[in-house]
Amino acid sequence: MEYYSEKISRLISELASLPGIGAKSAQRLAFYMLDCPKDKTEKLISVIRDAKENVKYCSKCFCLTDKEICPICSNPNRDAKILMVVESTKDMAAYERIGKFNGRYHVLNGVISPMLGIGPSDIKIKELLLRLQQEPVEEVVIATNSSVEGEATAMYISKLLKPAGIKVSRIANGIPVGGDLEYIDEVTLLRALEGRIIL
Amino acid sequence: MEYYSEKISRLISELASLPGIGAKSAQRLAFYMLDCPKDKTEKLISVIRDAKENVKYCSKCFCLTDKEICPICSNPNRDAKILMVVESTKDMAAYERIGKFNGRYHVLNGVISPMLGIGPSDIKIKELLLRLQQEPVEEVVIATNSSVEGEATAMYISKLLKPAGIKVSRIANGIPVGGDLEYIDEVTLLRALEGRIIL
């Protein structure tokens, strides 16, 4: 980076500190920003600030939103009897995109990870239990990721809820649609076999 | 994007409008920015503004710099007799990185591209001719890219300078070091053969 003058180097290294932006992309972005009209960078800046200042957690489901209560929680047409537990707002959006789930969500904003020092009290599990007391939920679908931490978190929540007599389910593991068996890992192959559906 | 609230969607789409940032990266960046401490986004904002306000073209070579005259042009130890013509400040930095070129640069800030309506007067060719009258340049090394536009620009400049009796050279085309012949395109193979060096 020392081949650029200081203010350019600082811009490149600041951009390179963002997730998913490597040295080359940072350089490309920096020169784009230097070249583009000032309106463009000022718009980016105002959009970042506006989101940063106004986006908070929904007070019911804890997804990120610019409303006090998010549009899903405040929509009376969404089925309050089925609650999907996800790790993040991004995962909630992934299910919203398919448009086939009409229940509500609960966003944990993390997963239990002893490696990173994240315990059950650091994610929104207490808040989930509180909701289950207040809302007419009949089934909790756990949709945390299939990572070690996601599985452990699913297990933890399941053990917590089952004694309370709530129906708890977990989204299925299996072969991704279009996936080629020969490239799929052993654990997934096994889960797909165990979870086979009688035709 | 309609699965996020408005301020989040606007942030994602503004980030996705930057070069090299696709929909997924934009989403990832947006949630990173929403999650990180405010100091971090404010630092990014101040670095963008600082670069945007203070980075200008060097008045001699037209590279992007935060000085009136860039460190290379103002360095008396750089050889004024050899001038490398490049498309952009990034390309200049690529040659600076290897540290083996001790001449000076001239940054065109573009290439001739009839497709995009960019003619010779839209890039710094007039300024190059002026420099050649004022500075003791003996050789001009044309280091524009090997694209159609880069080649056309090199040809144009070469035809302009040769009648004036200036030595004009072009960086060599050939097999990239470590490159595997079987994967290299035909034009490059031909250029490497034509440009062969007697051992």
mmCIF file of C-alpha atoms in Angstrom:
data_model
loop_
_atom_site.group_PDB
_atom_site.id
_atom_site.type_symbol
_atom_site.label_atom_id
_atom_site.label_comp_id
_atom_site.label_asym_id
_atom_site.label_seq_id
_atom_site.Cartn_x
_atom_site.Cartn_y
_atom_site.Cartn_z
ATOM 1 C CA MET A 1 0.000 0.000 0.000
ATOM 2 C CA GLU A 2 2.989 2.296 0.486
ATOM 3 C CA TYR A 3 2.913 2.950 -3.260
ATOM 4 C CA TYR A 4 -0.037 5.269 -2.800
ATOM 5 C CA SER A 5 -0.087 8.569 -0.998
ATOM 6 C CA GLU A 6 -1.199 8.437 2.630
ATOM 7 C CA LYS A 7 -4.876 9.347 2.278
ATOM 8 C CA ILE A 8 -5.349 6.782 -0.486
ATOM 9 C CA SER A 9 -3.551 4.095 1.558
ATOM 10 C CA ARG A 10 -5.723 4.826 4.574
ATOM 11 C CA LEU A 11 -8.872 4.523 2.481
ATOM 12 C CA ILE A 12 -7.698 1.220 0.991
ATOM 13 C CA SER A 13 -6.772 -0.281 4.351
ATOM 14 C CA GLU A 14 -10.020 0.861 5.973
ATOM 15 C CA LEU A 15 -12.026 -0.751 3.161
ATOM 16 C CA ALA A 16 -9.874 -3.896 3.381
ATOM 17 C CA SER A 17 -10.818 -4.211 7.071
ATOM 18 C CA LEU A 18 -14.457 -4.870 6.089
ATOM 19 C CA PRO A 19 -15.557 -8.521 5.919
ATOM 20 C CA GLY A 20 -15.218 -10.191 2.525
ATOM 21 C CA ILE A 21 -13.152 -7.322 1.070
ATOM 22 C CA GLY A 22 -9.624 -8.394 0.153
ATOM 23 C CA ALA A 23 -6.677 -6.180 -0.783
ATOM 24 C CA LYS A 24 -7.558 -6.105 -4.487
ATOM 25 C CA SER A 25 -11.255 -5.320 -3.977
ATOM 26 C CA ALA A 26 -10.355 -2.630 -1.462
ATOM 27 C CA GLN A 27 -8.054 -1.009 -4.017
ATOM 28 C CA ARG A 28 -10.741 -1.196 -6.682
ATOM 29 C CA LEU A 29 -13.378 0.272 -4.360
ATOM 30 C CA ALA A 30 -11.050 3.056 -3.222
ATOM 31 C CA PHE A 31 -10.292 4.194 -6.768
ATOM 32 C CA TYR A 32 -13.947 3.939 -7.660
ATOM 33 C CA MET A 33 -14.772 6.214 -4.712
ATOM 34 C CA LEU A 34 -12.060 8.682 -5.691
ATOM 35 C CA ASP A 35 -13.301 8.754 -9.280
ATOM 36 C CA CYS A 36 -17.064 8.893 -8.796
ATOM 37 C CA PRO A 37 -19.056 12.127 -8.306
ATOM 38 C CA LYS A 38 -19.064 13.382 -4.715
ATOM 39 C CA ASP A 39 -22.866 12.904 -4.579
ATOM 40 C CA LYS A 40 -22.338 9.155 -4.802
ATOM 41 C CA THR A 41 -20.027 8.887 -1.763
ATOM 42 C CA GLU A 42 -22.180 11.343 0.182
ATOM 43 C CA LYS A 43 -25.253 9.225 -0.544
ATOM 44 C CA LEU A 44 -23.437 6.110 0.660
ATOM 45 C CA ILE A 45 -22.401 7.950 3.821
ATOM 46 C CA SER A 46 -25.926 9.176 4.544
ATOM 47 C CA VAL A 47 -27.416 5.727 3.964
ATOM 48 C CA ILE A 48 -24.867 4.118 6.337
ATOM 49 C CA ARG A 49 -25.560 6.733 9.031
ATOM 50 C CA ASP A 50 -29.321 6.552 8.587
ATOM 51 C CA ALA A 51 -29.329 2.756 8.953
ATOM 52 C CA LYS A 52 -26.840 2.847 11.824
ATOM 53 C CA GLU A 53 -28.918 5.372 13.760
ATOM 54 C CA ASN A 54 -32.388 4.005 13.073
ATOM 55 C CA VAL A 55 -32.080 0.255 12.791
ATOM 56 C CA LYS A 56 -32.730 -1.500 16.105
ATOM 57 C CA TYR A 57 -33.915 -4.906 17.219
ATOM 58 C CA CYS A 58 -37.621 -5.618 16.935
ATOM 59 C CA SER A 59 -38.880 -5.660 20.524
ATOM 60 C CA LYS A 60 -40.766 -8.923 19.923
ATOM 61 C CA CYS A 61 -38.688 -11.130 17.634
ATOM 62 C CA PHE A 62 -35.297 -9.311 17.832
ATOM 63 C CA CYS A 63 -34.752 -9.106 14.096
ATOM 64 C CA LEU A 64 -33.053 -5.942 12.849
ATOM 65 C CA THR A 65 -35.658 -3.428 11.684
ATOM 66 C CA ASP A 66 -36.285 0.314 11.535
ATOM 67 C CA LYS A 67 -39.684 -0.082 13.236
ATOM 68 C CA GLU A 68 -40.326 -0.600 16.954
ATOM 69 C CA ILE A 69 -42.126 -3.837 16.027
ATOM 70 C CA CYS A 70 -41.147 -5.436 12.719
ATOM 71 C CA PRO A 71 -43.655 -5.846 9.850
ATOM 72 C CA ILE A 72 -43.874 -9.623 10.409
ATOM 73 C CA CYS A 73 -44.606 -9.400 14.138
ATOM 74 C CA SER A 74 -47.184 -6.671 13.555
ATOM 75 C CA ASN A 75 -48.924 -8.504 10.694
ATOM 76 C CA PRO A 76 -52.143 -10.050 12.058
ATOM 77 C CA ASN A 77 -52.283 -12.492 9.130
ATOM 78 C CA ARG A 78 -49.137 -14.301 10.246
ATOM 79 C CA ASP A 79 -49.846 -17.475 12.180
ATOM 80 C CA ALA A 80 -48.945 -16.914 15.831
ATOM 81 C CA LYS A 81 -49.114 -20.654 16.545
ATOM 82 C CA ILE A 82 -45.879 -21.510 14.728
ATOM 83 C CA LEU A 83 -42.574 -19.855 15.608
ATOM 84 C CA MET A 84 -39.343 -20.351 13.681
ATOM 85 C CA VAL A 85 -36.120 -19.838 15.651
ATOM 86 C CA VAL A 86 -33.242 -18.538 13.507
ATOM 87 C CA GLU A 87 -29.710 -17.314 14.194
ATOM 88 C CA SER A 88 -29.877 -14.001 12.357
ATOM 89 C CA THR A 89 -32.035 -11.516 10.468
ATOM 90 C CA LYS A 90 -30.332 -12.768 7.292
ATOM 91 C CA ASP A 91 -31.585 -16.306 7.942
ATOM 92 C CA MET A 92 -35.088 -14.975 8.557
ATOM 93 C CA ALA A 93 -34.888 -13.166 5.201
ATOM 94 C CA ALA A 94 -33.797 -16.415 3.522
ATOM 95 C CA TYR A 95 -37.034 -18.085 4.652
ATOM 96 C CA GLU A 96 -39.121 -15.002 3.840
ATOM 97 C CA ARG A 97 -37.753 -15.077 0.314
ATOM 98 C CA ILE A 98 -39.373 -18.439 -0.426
ATOM 99 C CA GLY A 99 -42.701 -17.051 0.802
ATOM 100 C CA LYS A 100 -44.011 -20.401 2.070
ATOM 101 C CA PHE A 101 -43.706 -19.941 5.811
ATOM 102 C CA ASN A 102 -46.601 -18.026 7.307
ATOM 103 C CA GLY A 103 -45.641 -18.235 10.971
ATOM 104 C CA ARG A 104 -43.508 -15.820 12.962
ATOM 105 C CA TYR A 105 -39.819 -15.751 13.810
ATOM 106 C CA HIS A 106 -37.583 -15.477 16.817
ATOM 107 C CA VAL A 107 -34.075 -14.235 16.048
ATOM 108 C CA LEU A 108 -31.428 -15.449 18.503
ATOM 109 C CA ASN A 109 -28.792 -13.039 17.199
ATOM 110 C CA GLY A 110 -26.064 -15.601 17.665
ATOM 111 C CA VAL A 111 -25.432 -19.214 18.590
ATOM 112 C CA ILE A 112 -24.032 -20.859 21.679
ATOM 113 C CA SER A 113 -20.285 -21.144 21.180
ATOM 114 C CA PRO A 114 -18.063 -22.104 24.118
ATOM 115 C CA MET A 115 -15.032 -21.479 21.875
ATOM 116 C CA LEU A 116 -15.987 -17.810 21.528
ATOM 117 C CA GLY A 117 -17.307 -17.559 25.076
ATOM 118 C CA ILE A 118 -20.923 -17.190 23.946
ATOM 119 C CA GLY A 119 -23.296 -18.883 26.373
ATOM 120 C CA PRO A 120 -27.108 -19.294 26.382
ATOM 121 C CA SER A 121 -27.544 -15.994 28.232
ATOM 122 C CA ASP A 122 -25.720 -14.094 25.471
ATOM 123 C CA ILE A 123 -28.340 -14.893 22.843
ATOM 124 C CA LYS A 124 -32.106 -14.324 22.935
ATOM 125 C CA ILE A 125 -33.127 -17.602 24.621
ATOM 126 C CA LYS A 126 -34.568 -16.053 27.806
ATOM 127 C CA GLU A 127 -36.663 -13.806 25.553
ATOM 128 C CA LEU A 128 -37.848 -16.877 23.619
ATOM 129 C CA LEU A 129 -39.078 -18.539 26.840
ATOM 130 C CA LEU A 130 -40.891 -15.337 27.795
ATOM 131 C CA ARG A 131 -42.609 -15.187 24.406
ATOM 132 C CA LEU A 132 -43.742 -18.787 24.715
ATOM 133 C CA GLN A 133 -45.484 -17.866 27.974
ATOM 134 C CA GLN A 134 -47.185 -14.844 26.434
ATOM 135 C CA GLU A 135 -48.035 -16.022 22.922
ATOM 136 C CA PRO A 136 -50.232 -18.938 21.750
ATOM 137 C CA VAL A 137 -47.298 -20.827 20.172
ATOM 138 C CA GLU A 138 -47.992 -24.505 19.466
ATOM 139 C CA GLU A 139 -44.873 -25.426 17.530
ATOM 140 C CA VAL A 140 -41.308 -24.136 17.596
ATOM 141 C CA VAL A 141 -39.329 -24.900 14.424
ATOM 142 C CA ILE A 142 -35.606 -24.648 15.128
ATOM 143 C CA ALA A 143 -33.835 -23.396 12.009
ATOM 144 C CA THR A 144 -30.329 -22.686 13.289
ATOM 145 C CA ASN A 145 -27.531 -23.596 10.863
ATOM 146 C CA SER A 146 -26.149 -27.128 10.504
ATOM 147 C CA SER A 147 -22.808 -26.072 12.015
ATOM 148 C CA VAL A 148 -21.567 -27.581 15.285
ATOM 149 C CA GLU A 149 -22.692 -24.454 17.149
ATOM 150 C CA GLY A 150 -26.045 -24.342 15.346
ATOM 151 C CA GLU A 151 -26.706 -27.998 16.217
ATOM 152 C CA ALA A 152 -25.690 -27.505 19.854
ATOM 153 C CA THR A 153 -27.949 -24.467 20.131
ATOM 154 C CA ALA A 154 -30.857 -26.418 18.591
ATOM 155 C CA MET A 155 -30.272 -29.257 21.058
ATOM 156 C CA TYR A 156 -30.117 -26.852 24.005
ATOM 157 C CA ILE A 157 -33.363 -25.117 23.068
ATOM 158 C CA SER A 158 -35.094 -28.405 22.356
ATOM 159 C CA LYS A 159 -34.175 -29.790 25.804
ATOM 160 C CA LEU A 160 -35.429 -26.604 27.394
ATOM 161 C CA LEU A 161 -38.800 -26.585 25.641
ATOM 162 C CA LYS A 162 -39.801 -30.241 25.495
ATOM 163 C CA PRO A 163 -40.466 -30.620 29.248
ATOM 164 C CA ALA A 164 -42.844 -27.639 28.951
ATOM 165 C CA GLY A 165 -44.941 -29.720 26.551
ATOM 166 C CA ILE A 166 -44.264 -27.592 23.465
ATOM 167 C CA LYS A 167 -43.930 -29.299 20.086
ATOM 168 C CA VAL A 168 -40.354 -28.741 18.895
ATOM 169 C CA SER A 169 -39.144 -29.495 15.386
ATOM 170 C CA ARG A 170 -35.894 -29.054 13.457
ATOM 171 C CA ILE A 171 -35.549 -28.276 9.731
ATOM 172 C CA ALA A 172 -34.349 -31.340 7.811
ATOM 173 C CA ASN A 173 -30.809 -32.205 6.815
ATOM 174 C CA GLY A 174 -30.371 -33.911 3.470
ATOM 175 C CA ILE A 175 -29.155 -33.644 -0.085
ATOM 176 C CA PRO A 176 -29.556 -30.100 -1.439
ATOM 177 C CA VAL A 177 -31.906 -30.109 -4.439
ATOM 178 C CA GLY A 178 -29.760 -30.503 -7.557
ATOM 179 C CA GLY A 179 -26.881 -31.788 -5.416
ATOM 180 C CA ASP A 180 -24.674 -34.546 -6.766
ATOM 181 C CA LEU A 181 -24.406 -37.517 -4.357
ATOM 182 C CA GLU A 182 -20.790 -38.163 -5.217
ATOM 183 C CA TYR A 183 -19.726 -34.727 -3.916
ATOM 184 C CA ILE A 184 -21.779 -34.742 -0.743
ATOM 185 C CA ASP A 185 -20.147 -35.312 2.651
ATOM 186 C CA GLU A 186 -20.759 -38.472 4.655
ATOM 187 C CA VAL A 187 -22.709 -36.893 7.490
ATOM 188 C CA THR A 188 -25.180 -35.348 5.052
ATOM 189 C CA LEU A 189 -25.549 -38.662 3.193
ATOM 190 C CA LEU A 190 -26.284 -40.396 6.484
ATOM 191 C CA ARG A 191 -28.799 -37.740 7.575
ATOM 192 C CA ALA A 192 -30.525 -37.968 4.184
ATOM 193 C CA LEU A 193 -30.850 -41.737 4.603
ATOM 194 C CA GLU A 194 -32.097 -41.486 8.185
ATOM 195 C CA GLY A 195 -34.581 -38.817 7.191
ATOM 196 C CA ARG A 196 -35.887 -40.714 4.163
ATOM 197 C CA ILE A 197 -39.534 -40.254 3.327
ATOM 198 C CA ILE A 198 -41.780 -43.198 2.416
ATOM 199 C CA LEU A 199 -43.300 -42.649 -1.037
ATOM 200 C CA MET B 1 -34.357 -7.024 -0.697
ATOM 201 C CA GLU B 2 -37.989 -6.360 0.191
ATOM 202 C CA TYR B 3 -37.580 -8.834 3.071
ATOM 203 C CA TYR B 4 -35.703 -6.238 5.080
ATOM 204 C CA SER B 5 -37.071 -3.011 6.449
ATOM 205 C CA GLU B 6 -36.555 0.039 4.274
ATOM 206 C CA LYS B 7 -33.411 1.503 5.831
ATOM 207 C CA ILE B 8 -31.663 -1.879 5.734
ATOM 208 C CA SER B 9 -32.725 -2.438 2.104
ATOM 209 C CA ARG B 10 -31.438 0.973 1.109
ATOM 210 C CA LEU B 11 -28.088 0.263 2.759
ATOM 211 C CA ILE B 12 -27.825 -3.119 1.017
ATOM 212 C CA SER B 13 -28.702 -1.720 -2.398
ATOM 213 C CA GLU B 14 -26.346 1.239 -2.023
ATOM 214 C CA LEU B 15 -23.493 -1.131 -1.127
ATOM 215 C CA ALA B 16 -24.455 -3.453 -3.994
ATOM 216 C CA SER B 17 -24.083 -0.531 -6.412
ATOM 217 C CA LEU B 18 -20.333 -0.420 -5.713
ATOM 218 C CA PRO B 19 -18.064 -2.240 -8.178
ATOM 219 C CA GLY B 20 -17.285 -5.873 -7.341
ATOM 220 C CA ILE B 21 -19.915 -6.037 -4.574
ATOM 221 C CA GLY B 22 -22.680 -8.516 -5.392
ATOM 222 C CA ALA B 23 -26.000 -8.947 -3.610
ATOM 223 C CA LYS B 24 -24.621 -11.429 -1.053
ATOM 224 C CA SER B 25 -21.528 -9.365 -0.182
ATOM 225 C CA ALA B 26 -23.667 -6.247 0.116
ATOM 226 C CA GLN B 27 -25.943 -8.044 2.577
ATOM 227 C CA ARG B 28 -22.971 -9.275 4.568
ATOM 228 C CA LEU B 29 -21.378 -5.805 4.652
ATOM 229 C CA ALA B 30 -24.657 -4.154 5.641
ATOM 230 C CA PHE B 31 -25.197 -6.463 8.615
ATOM 231 C CA TYR B 32 -21.569 -6.061 9.600
ATOM 232 C CA MET B 33 -22.033 -2.283 9.593
ATOM 233 C CA LEU B 34 -25.238 -2.536 11.621
ATOM 234 C CA ASP B 35 -23.526 -4.793 14.165
ATOM 235 C CA CYS B 36 -20.153 -3.081 14.577
ATOM 236 C CA PRO B 37 -19.459 -0.232 17.022
ATOM 237 C CA LYS B 38 -20.452 3.184 15.695
ATOM 238 C CA ASP B 39 -16.790 4.314 15.872
ATOM 239 C CA LYS B 40 -15.981 1.874 13.105
ATOM 240 C CA THR B 41 -18.523 3.224 10.601
ATOM 241 C CA GLU B 42 -17.667 6.801 11.568
ATOM 242 C CA LYS B 43 -13.989 6.100 10.940
ATOM 243 C CA LEU B 44 -14.813 4.648 7.520
ATOM 244 C CA ILE B 45 -16.911 7.722 6.735
ATOM 245 C CA SER B 46 -14.167 10.154 7.768
ATOM 246 C CA VAL B 47 -11.533 8.280 5.769
ATOM 247 C CA ILE B 48 -13.742 8.310 2.646
ATOM 248 C CA ARG B 49 -14.426 12.042 3.017
ATOM 249 C CA ASP B 50 -10.805 12.884 3.757
ATOM 250 C CA ALA B 51 -9.595 11.024 0.658
ATOM 251 C CA LYS B 52 -12.423 12.388 -1.475
ATOM 252 C CA GLU B 53 -11.671 15.987 -0.482
ATOM 253 C CA ASN B 54 -7.888 15.896 -0.559
ATOM 254 C CA VAL B 55 -6.910 13.469 -3.282
ATOM 255 C CA LYS B 56 -6.354 15.200 -6.617
ATOM 256 C CA TYR B 57 -4.365 14.530 -9.755
ATOM 257 C CA CYS B 58 -0.625 15.216 -9.602
ATOM 258 C CA SER B 59 -0.149 18.323 -11.741
ATOM 259 C CA LYS B 60 2.781 16.712 -13.564
ATOM 260 C CA CYS B 61 2.020 13.012 -14.096
ATOM 261 C CA PHE B 62 -1.742 12.986 -13.317
ATOM 262 C CA CYS B 63 -1.624 10.112 -10.854
ATOM 263 C CA LEU B 64 -4.004 10.356 -7.889
ATOM 264 C CA THR B 65 -2.194 11.807 -4.874
ATOM 265 C CA ASP B 66 -2.820 13.996 -1.847
ATOM 266 C CA LYS B 67 0.127 16.254 -2.754
ATOM 267 C CA GLU B 68 0.204 18.993 -5.424
ATOM 268 C CA ILE B 69 3.107 17.114 -7.057
ATOM 269 C CA CYS B 70 3.345 13.399 -6.302
ATOM 270 C CA PRO B 71 6.344 11.888 -4.444
ATOM 271 C CA ILE B 72 7.664 10.277 -7.638
ATOM 272 C CA CYS B 73 7.575 13.444 -9.734
ATOM 273 C CA SER B 74 9.178 15.438 -6.935
ATOM 274 C CA ASN B 75 11.922 12.877 -6.273
ATOM 275 C CA PRO B 76 15.150 14.163 -7.882
ATOM 276 C CA ASN B 77 16.632 10.643 -7.855
ATOM 277 C CA ARG B 78 14.102 9.357 -10.370
ATOM 278 C CA ASP B 79 15.433 9.264 -13.913
ATOM 279 C CA ALA B 80 13.735 11.997 -15.940
ATOM 280 C CA LYS B 81 14.962 10.486 -19.207
ATOM 281 C CA ILE B 82 12.594 7.517 -19.145
ATOM 282 C CA LEU B 83 8.826 7.945 -18.906
ATOM 283 C CA MET B 84 6.352 5.087 -18.524
ATOM 284 C CA VAL B 85 2.838 5.740 -19.831
ATOM 285 C CA VAL B 86 0.155 3.850 -17.873
ATOM 286 C CA GLU B 87 -3.650 3.818 -17.882
ATOM 287 C CA SER B 88 -4.236 4.385 -14.172
ATOM 288 C CA THR B 89 -2.688 5.110 -10.781
ATOM 289 C CA LYS B 90 -3.272 1.421 -9.963
ATOM 290 C CA ASP B 91 -1.086 0.352 -12.874
ATOM 291 C CA MET B 92 1.602 2.785 -11.767
ATOM 292 C CA ALA B 93 1.458 1.221 -8.284
ATOM 293 C CA ALA B 94 1.822 -2.248 -9.839
ATOM 294 C CA TYR B 95 5.153 -1.203 -11.374
ATOM 295 C CA GLU B 96 6.241 0.642 -8.236
ATOM 296 C CA ARG B 97 5.661 -2.523 -6.242
ATOM 297 C CA ILE B 98 8.396 -4.384 -8.095
ATOM 298 C CA GLY B 99 10.779 -1.497 -7.363
ATOM 299 C CA LYS B 100 12.855 -1.991 -10.511
ATOM 300 C CA PHE B 101 11.722 0.965 -12.592
ATOM 301 C CA ASN B 102 13.511 4.158 -11.698
ATOM 302 C CA GLY B 103 12.007 6.459 -14.316
ATOM 303 C CA ARG B 104 8.875 8.566 -14.029
ATOM 304 C CA TYR B 105 5.276 7.954 -15.042
ATOM 305 C CA HIS B 106 2.559 9.564 -17.052
ATOM 306 C CA VAL B 107 -0.953 8.470 -16.102
ATOM 307 C CA LEU B 108 -3.461 8.709 -18.958
ATOM 308 C CA ASN B 109 -6.445 8.171 -16.669
ATOM 309 C CA GLY B 110 -8.244 6.121 -19.283
ATOM 310 C CA VAL B 111 -7.820 4.552 -22.695
ATOM 311 C CA ILE B 112 -9.154 5.460 -26.107
ATOM 312 C CA SER B 113 -12.453 3.621 -26.522
ATOM 313 C CA PRO B 114 -14.725 4.513 -29.443
ATOM 314 C CA MET B 115 -17.324 2.126 -27.987
ATOM 315 C CA LEU B 116 -17.560 4.255 -24.833
ATOM 316 C CA GLY B 117 -17.097 7.521 -26.721
ATOM 317 C CA ILE B 118 -13.656 8.143 -25.203
ATOM 318 C CA GLY B 119 -11.357 9.837 -27.696
ATOM 319 C CA PRO B 120 -7.695 10.937 -27.473
ATOM 320 C CA SER B 121 -8.709 14.325 -26.086
ATOM 321 C CA ASP B 122 -10.513 12.693 -23.139
ATOM 322 C CA ILE B 123 -7.322 11.191 -21.719
ATOM 323 C CA LYS B 124 -4.041 12.895 -20.815
ATOM 324 C CA ILE B 125 -2.339 12.660 -24.239
ATOM 325 C CA LYS B 126 -2.124 16.420 -24.880
ATOM 326 C CA GLU B 127 -0.482 16.730 -21.454
ATOM 327 C CA LEU B 128 1.983 13.972 -22.406
ATOM 328 C CA LEU B 129 3.050 15.871 -25.534
ATOM 329 C CA LEU B 130 3.509 19.022 -23.453
ATOM 330 C CA ARG B 131 5.694 17.183 -20.948
ATOM 331 C CA LEU B 132 7.851 15.787 -23.722
ATOM 332 C CA GLN B 133 8.560 19.353 -24.863
ATOM 333 C CA GLN B 134 9.439 20.502 -21.343
ATOM 334 C CA GLU B 135 11.274 17.496 -19.902
ATOM 335 C CA PRO B 136 14.461 15.749 -21.060
ATOM 336 C CA VAL B 137 12.673 12.478 -21.896
ATOM 337 C CA GLU B 138 14.640 10.120 -24.163
ATOM 338 C CA GLU B 139 12.400 7.047 -24.064
ATOM 339 C CA VAL B 140 8.663 6.588 -23.614
ATOM 340 C CA VAL B 141 7.675 3.080 -22.448
ATOM 341 C CA ILE B 142 4.027 2.454 -23.231
ATOM 342 C CA ALA B 143 2.565 0.208 -20.536
ATOM 343 C CA THR B 144 -1.153 0.343 -21.295
ATOM 344 C CA ASN B 145 -3.005 -2.965 -20.828
ATOM 345 C CA SER B 146 -3.068 -5.700 -23.478
ATOM 346 C CA SER B 147 -6.780 -5.143 -24.108
ATOM 347 C CA VAL B 148 -8.058 -3.981 -27.506
ATOM 348 C CA GLU B 149 -8.380 -0.426 -26.153
ATOM 349 C CA GLY B 150 -4.979 -0.547 -24.456
ATOM 350 C CA GLU B 151 -3.344 -1.721 -27.686
ATOM 351 C CA ALA B 152 -5.120 0.925 -29.754
ATOM 352 C CA THR B 153 -4.049 3.630 -27.323
ATOM 353 C CA ALA B 154 -0.451 2.396 -27.424
ATOM 354 C CA MET B 155 -0.537 2.439 -31.224
ATOM 355 C CA TYR B 156 -2.019 5.951 -31.283
ATOM 356 C CA ILE B 157 0.607 7.363 -28.930
ATOM 357 C CA SER B 158 3.406 5.583 -30.743
ATOM 358 C CA LYS B 159 2.364 7.050 -34.107
ATOM 359 C CA LEU B 160 2.178 10.487 -32.525
ATOM 360 C CA LEU B 161 5.632 10.361 -30.930
ATOM 361 C CA LYS B 162 7.760 8.552 -33.486
ATOM 362 C CA PRO B 163 7.807 11.398 -36.068
ATOM 363 C CA ALA B 164 9.093 13.674 -33.275
ATOM 364 C CA GLY B 165 12.156 11.420 -33.044
ATOM 365 C CA ILE B 166 11.419 10.072 -29.567
ATOM 366 C CA LYS B 167 12.307 6.475 -28.766
ATOM 367 C CA VAL B 168 9.042 4.636 -28.059
ATOM 368 C CA SER B 169 8.829 1.141 -26.571
ATOM 369 C CA ARG B 170 6.040 -1.176 -25.462
ATOM 370 C CA ILE B 171 6.174 -3.637 -22.543
ATOM 371 C CA ALA B 172 6.423 -7.221 -23.809
ATOM 372 C CA ASN B 173 3.594 -9.677 -24.312
ATOM 373 C CA GLY B 174 4.396 -13.298 -23.528
ATOM 374 C CA ILE B 175 3.852 -16.240 -21.220
ATOM 375 C CA PRO B 176 3.314 -15.097 -17.603
ATOM 376 C CA VAL B 177 6.064 -16.517 -15.379
ATOM 377 C CA GLY B 178 4.813 -19.830 -13.975
ATOM 378 C CA GLY B 179 2.144 -19.978 -16.690
ATOM 379 C CA ASP B 180 1.297 -23.314 -18.243
ATOM 380 C CA LEU B 181 1.573 -23.278 -22.060
ATOM 381 C CA GLU B 182 -1.391 -25.580 -22.504
ATOM 382 C CA TYR B 183 -3.764 -23.053 -20.887
ATOM 383 C CA ILE B 184 -2.482 -19.946 -22.626
ATOM 384 C CA ASP B 185 -4.447 -18.320 -25.438
ATOM 385 C CA GLU B 186 -3.224 -18.404 -29.033
ATOM 386 C CA VAL B 187 -2.504 -14.703 -29.393
ATOM 387 C CA THR B 188 -0.253 -14.774 -26.337
ATOM 388 C CA LEU B 189 1.533 -17.902 -27.601
ATOM 389 C CA LEU B 190 2.154 -16.174 -30.926
ATOM 390 C CA ARG B 191 3.415 -12.976 -29.261
ATOM 391 C CA ALA B 192 5.742 -15.005 -27.029
ATOM 392 C CA LEU B 193 7.188 -16.708 -30.113
ATOM 393 C CA GLU B 194 7.565 -13.446 -32.041
ATOM 394 C CA GLY B 195 9.165 -11.783 -29.043
ATOM 395 C CA ARG B 196 11.589 -14.649 -28.362
ATOM 396 C CA ILE B 197 14.983 -13.728 -26.999
ATOM 397 C CA ILE B 198 18.195 -15.257 -28.352
ATOM 398 C CA LEU B 199 20.106 -16.973 -25.535
#
